[in-house]
XYZ file of C-alpha atoms in Angstrom:
303
model
C 189.433 -184.612 119.511
C 191.760 -187.651 119.061
C 193.754 -188.351 115.665
C 195.356 -191.519 116.020
C 192.921 -193.023 113.190
C 190.404 -190.720 111.811
C 191.483 -188.120 109.054
C 191.401 -184.447 110.543
C 189.811 -181.668 108.476
C 193.382 -180.517 107.465
C 193.771 -183.973 105.666
C 194.684 -183.604 102.002
C 191.991 -184.732 98.981
C 193.856 -187.579 98.247
C 193.731 -189.091 101.875
C 189.985 -188.803 101.888
C 189.923 -190.306 98.429
C 191.679 -193.350 99.789
C 188.986 -193.836 102.210
C 186.156 -193.165 99.180
C 187.563 -195.603 97.166
C 187.964 -198.340 99.710
C 184.303 -197.570 100.644
C 183.061 -197.715 96.900
C 185.284 -201.024 96.748
C 183.186 -202.435 100.067
C 179.810 -202.235 98.577
C 180.536 -204.799 96.045
C 182.700 -206.928 98.070
C 182.087 -208.853 101.171
C 185.571 -209.263 102.025
C 187.030 -207.138 105.105
C 188.225 -203.928 104.514
C 191.482 -202.236 105.917
C 191.954 -198.306 105.401
C 195.242 -197.874 103.953
C 195.980 -194.483 105.417
C 198.311 -194.177 108.530
C 196.059 -191.400 110.047
C 192.757 -193.455 109.844
C 194.282 -196.531 110.677
C 197.331 -197.535 113.056
C 198.557 -200.908 114.554
C 197.571 -201.256 117.793
C 198.474 -204.312 120.023
C 195.951 -203.514 122.690
C 192.870 -201.921 122.256
C 189.656 -200.520 124.501
C 185.894 -200.945 123.660
C 183.603 -199.020 125.349
C 180.322 -201.392 125.852
C 176.976 -199.627 126.376
C 174.239 -201.672 127.823
C 170.809 -199.717 127.588
C 167.148 -200.144 128.253
C 166.185 -199.599 124.478
C 162.840 -198.976 124.880
C 161.182 -197.039 121.960
C 160.070 -194.279 124.467
C 163.411 -193.799 125.931
C 165.343 -193.334 122.367
C 166.242 -189.359 123.243
C 166.939 -190.310 126.884
C 169.264 -193.059 124.988
C 171.031 -190.658 122.733
C 171.659 -188.004 125.115
C 173.301 -190.685 127.734
C 175.210 -191.931 124.622
C 176.384 -188.468 123.251
C 177.882 -187.451 127.142
C 179.708 -190.824 127.909
C 181.389 -190.108 124.294
C 182.370 -187.318 125.720
C 183.609 -188.316 128.632
C 185.737 -191.201 127.217
C 186.368 -191.001 124.161
C 190.198 -189.943 124.484
C 190.329 -193.486 126.279
C 187.840 -195.498 123.883
C 189.057 -197.045 120.536
C 185.791 -198.686 119.716
C 182.208 -198.167 120.959
C 179.840 -200.623 120.755
C 175.856 -200.550 121.340
C 172.643 -203.409 121.511
C 170.683 -204.947 118.911
C 167.825 -202.347 118.030
C 168.788 -199.790 119.947
C 166.647 -197.268 118.673
C 163.571 -198.980 118.924
C 163.276 -201.939 121.265
C 162.037 -204.902 120.067
C 158.604 -204.044 118.899
C 157.835 -204.745 115.754
C 155.410 -202.267 114.456
C 157.736 -199.739 115.826
C 160.746 -201.180 114.499
C 159.248 -200.895 110.944
C 158.167 -197.452 111.317
C 161.408 -196.109 112.264
C 163.007 -198.069 109.312
C 161.529 -195.821 107.129
C 163.818 -193.122 108.260
C 167.040 -194.995 108.979
C 169.026 -192.426 107.132
C 168.551 -190.196 110.115
C 170.033 -192.808 112.401
C 173.058 -193.159 110.011
C 173.505 -189.058 109.912
C 173.035 -188.652 113.517
C 175.973 -190.939 114.266
C 178.204 -189.990 111.302
C 177.990 -186.365 112.821
C 178.487 -187.715 116.076
C 181.758 -189.853 114.682
C 183.235 -186.726 113.118
C 182.715 -183.939 115.602
C 184.567 -186.674 118.275
C 186.840 -188.460 116.023
C 185.810 -191.823 117.337
C 184.258 -195.714 115.837
C 181.174 -197.172 116.587
C 179.494 -200.252 115.588
C 175.922 -199.002 116.291
C 174.384 -202.541 117.726
C 171.648 -202.916 114.993
C 168.779 -200.808 113.783
C 165.936 -201.510 111.266
C 166.283 -200.195 107.587
C 164.496 -200.473 104.551
C 165.739 -201.100 100.881
C 163.766 -202.178 98.109
C 160.963 -202.752 99.999
C 162.688 -205.239 102.511
C 162.963 -204.523 105.946
C 166.766 -205.870 107.542
C 168.184 -205.879 111.350
C 171.419 -204.246 110.312
C 174.716 -203.483 112.202
C 176.659 -200.687 110.741
C 180.805 -199.577 111.522
C 180.923 -195.921 111.014
C 184.861 -194.245 111.809
C 184.957 -190.947 111.916
C 181.547 -189.918 109.873
C 182.522 -192.415 107.778
C 180.406 -195.795 106.658
C 182.851 -198.604 106.293
C 181.274 -201.803 106.843
C 177.600 -203.246 107.344
C 176.167 -206.529 108.359
C 172.670 -207.824 107.704
C 171.307 -210.445 110.167
C 171.482 -213.809 108.694
C 169.989 -215.865 111.158
C 166.304 -214.986 111.921
C 164.330 -215.879 114.813
C 161.088 -217.579 113.656
C 160.218 -218.625 117.382
C 159.204 -214.907 117.418
C 158.120 -214.421 113.841
C 161.326 -212.376 112.760
C 161.536 -214.439 109.375
C 157.879 -213.082 108.694
C 158.939 -209.265 109.179
C 162.782 -209.255 108.364
C 164.511 -209.982 105.407
C 167.883 -212.110 105.979
C 171.156 -211.017 105.388
C 173.599 -212.909 102.579
C 176.782 -212.640 103.637
C 179.421 -213.071 106.979
C 181.163 -209.774 107.345
C 184.434 -209.035 109.133
C 186.358 -205.913 109.033
C 189.873 -204.678 110.015
C 190.161 -201.688 112.515
C 193.268 -200.206 114.114
C 195.091 -203.661 112.965
C 192.477 -206.140 114.837
C 190.165 -208.153 112.595
C 186.769 -208.114 113.835
C 183.520 -209.990 113.024
C 179.953 -208.731 113.344
C 176.953 -210.794 114.291
C 173.705 -209.987 116.096
C 171.653 -212.389 118.801
C 170.341 -215.604 117.587
C 173.192 -215.942 115.469
C 175.216 -216.698 118.317
C 173.769 -220.224 118.566
C 175.538 -221.194 114.885
C 178.940 -222.053 115.357
C 179.162 -222.396 111.776
C 179.139 -218.763 111.123
C 181.862 -217.990 113.747
C 184.153 -220.751 112.150
C 183.989 -218.746 108.915
C 185.037 -215.732 110.981
C 188.000 -217.900 112.086
C 189.272 -218.545 108.797
C 188.921 -215.277 108.214
C 191.759 -214.614 111.006
C 189.599 -212.682 113.532
C 190.867 -211.475 116.732
C 187.628 -210.346 118.035
C 183.843 -211.206 117.683
C 180.927 -208.340 118.371
C 177.334 -209.448 119.088
C 174.795 -207.343 120.137
C 171.482 -208.940 120.992
C 168.069 -208.694 122.441
C 168.397 -211.605 124.927
C 165.450 -212.242 127.087
C 166.579 -213.261 130.777
C 164.735 -216.811 130.803
C 167.551 -217.888 128.213
C 170.350 -216.131 130.582
C 172.368 -219.835 130.808
C 172.264 -219.970 127.127
C 173.587 -216.532 126.885
C 176.605 -216.964 128.808
C 177.503 -220.726 127.959
C 177.563 -219.962 124.134
C 179.339 -216.863 124.348
C 181.844 -218.426 126.066
C 181.971 -221.372 123.992
C 182.660 -219.005 121.012
C 185.512 -217.403 122.528
C 187.081 -220.812 123.200
C 186.469 -222.503 120.144
C 187.696 -219.989 118.011
C 190.423 -218.371 120.176
C 189.098 -215.317 120.307
C 187.799 -212.046 122.361
C 184.073 -212.851 122.433
C 181.894 -209.207 123.279
C 178.008 -210.006 123.558
C 176.198 -206.619 124.089
C 172.548 -207.528 125.526
C 169.775 -205.059 126.360
C 167.854 -204.359 129.628
C 164.346 -203.535 130.292
C 160.738 -204.784 129.184
C 159.337 -205.192 125.563
C 156.072 -206.991 124.755
C 156.074 -208.928 128.187
C 159.751 -210.223 127.392
C 162.051 -209.534 130.276
C 165.619 -209.107 128.815
C 168.523 -209.967 130.790
C 171.400 -207.723 130.697
C 174.356 -209.511 131.748
C 176.498 -207.952 128.699
C 179.497 -210.391 128.767
C 183.200 -210.311 127.639
C 185.395 -213.388 127.430
C 188.726 -213.652 126.818
C 190.333 -216.325 124.103
C 190.750 -218.811 126.668
C 187.094 -218.287 128.373
C 187.963 -216.500 131.099
C 185.160 -213.904 132.094
C 186.924 -210.507 131.959
C 183.287 -208.415 132.215
C 179.752 -209.522 133.233
C 177.441 -206.775 133.941
C 174.023 -206.624 135.550
C 170.764 -206.008 134.423
C 171.184 -201.886 134.932
C 171.852 -199.602 132.137
C 175.301 -198.682 132.184
C 178.768 -198.555 130.455
C 182.013 -200.134 130.754
C 185.573 -200.403 128.804
C 187.309 -203.451 128.741
C 190.774 -203.761 127.543
C 192.222 -206.304 125.075
C 195.562 -207.530 123.811
C 196.978 -209.460 120.966
C 199.594 -211.057 122.969
C 196.475 -212.652 124.691
C 195.551 -213.967 121.717
C 198.971 -215.306 120.332
C 200.064 -216.417 124.023
C 196.365 -218.351 123.990
C 196.993 -220.367 120.414
C 200.736 -221.093 121.111
C 199.479 -222.680 123.740
C 196.916 -224.857 122.401
C 195.870 -224.136 118.803
C 192.966 -226.676 118.014
C 192.176 -224.619 114.659
C 195.360 -226.477 113.329
C 194.286 -229.674 114.053
C 190.972 -229.647 112.791
C 190.114 -232.630 109.923
C 189.135 -230.522 107.135
C 189.042 -233.299 104.761
C 185.579 -234.931 106.866
C 183.824 -231.739 107.072
C 183.863 -228.148 105.496
C 182.360 -224.514 106.286
């Protein structure tokens, strides 16, 4: 078990209360969060992100959970943050999403337990959750057994009727982890650059985008992911799924771009796990070379 950013079992009550108070405050604000206890959150110039590309069909849930747990056990001392794909526990079948969303707290409990036992951190892709009879497509950030942030998908894909089943989220979310400011987004959000401009205003270093993106639009997937990295001068991690649901062939090709737009990783269509290293030095160097963000004409447009 690692203890560089997690509270250990022997941590004081006061340290636990710091986390608790921040979490309570977070529920009342959309601002990013930084945990103020040095054992919860240290500053790291370099981080390693572990990316799961799964065939997230409904029938494969147990197999996928076992795969995830095995990978975590093998790599937990190396990886700072694990990330999963969109709707990783159901696939893209609406009736199954709705049915499993009724028990979404079971999913939360499983990952809270996993991250606590292994002293790890996860952005749990996304899964369906129900609140006040509304169905949301939600991404959770969980660290060492604590839910520290969640983002509900804002842009719903009307072409496949998402807007008829899901309720839309109402706020853009960023959070701080190990000194890195990270933006959360989901799938169709990728087509809306204004959202990422708001994140950049908030000082993000890294964007995470779990998705269910079909292979027929693979070129859009790669081009838009690269564009979001270049225009915001951030690392862009786009996590897709593989497999087939409802006669939709999902494209895999999870991809990572540097702030300069260099392709650092591109997966194939198989189920797999990869680790990518990111550096604050690369971000700073990119922005020092050409910081177009400073040359915007905000008097003519605003986001």
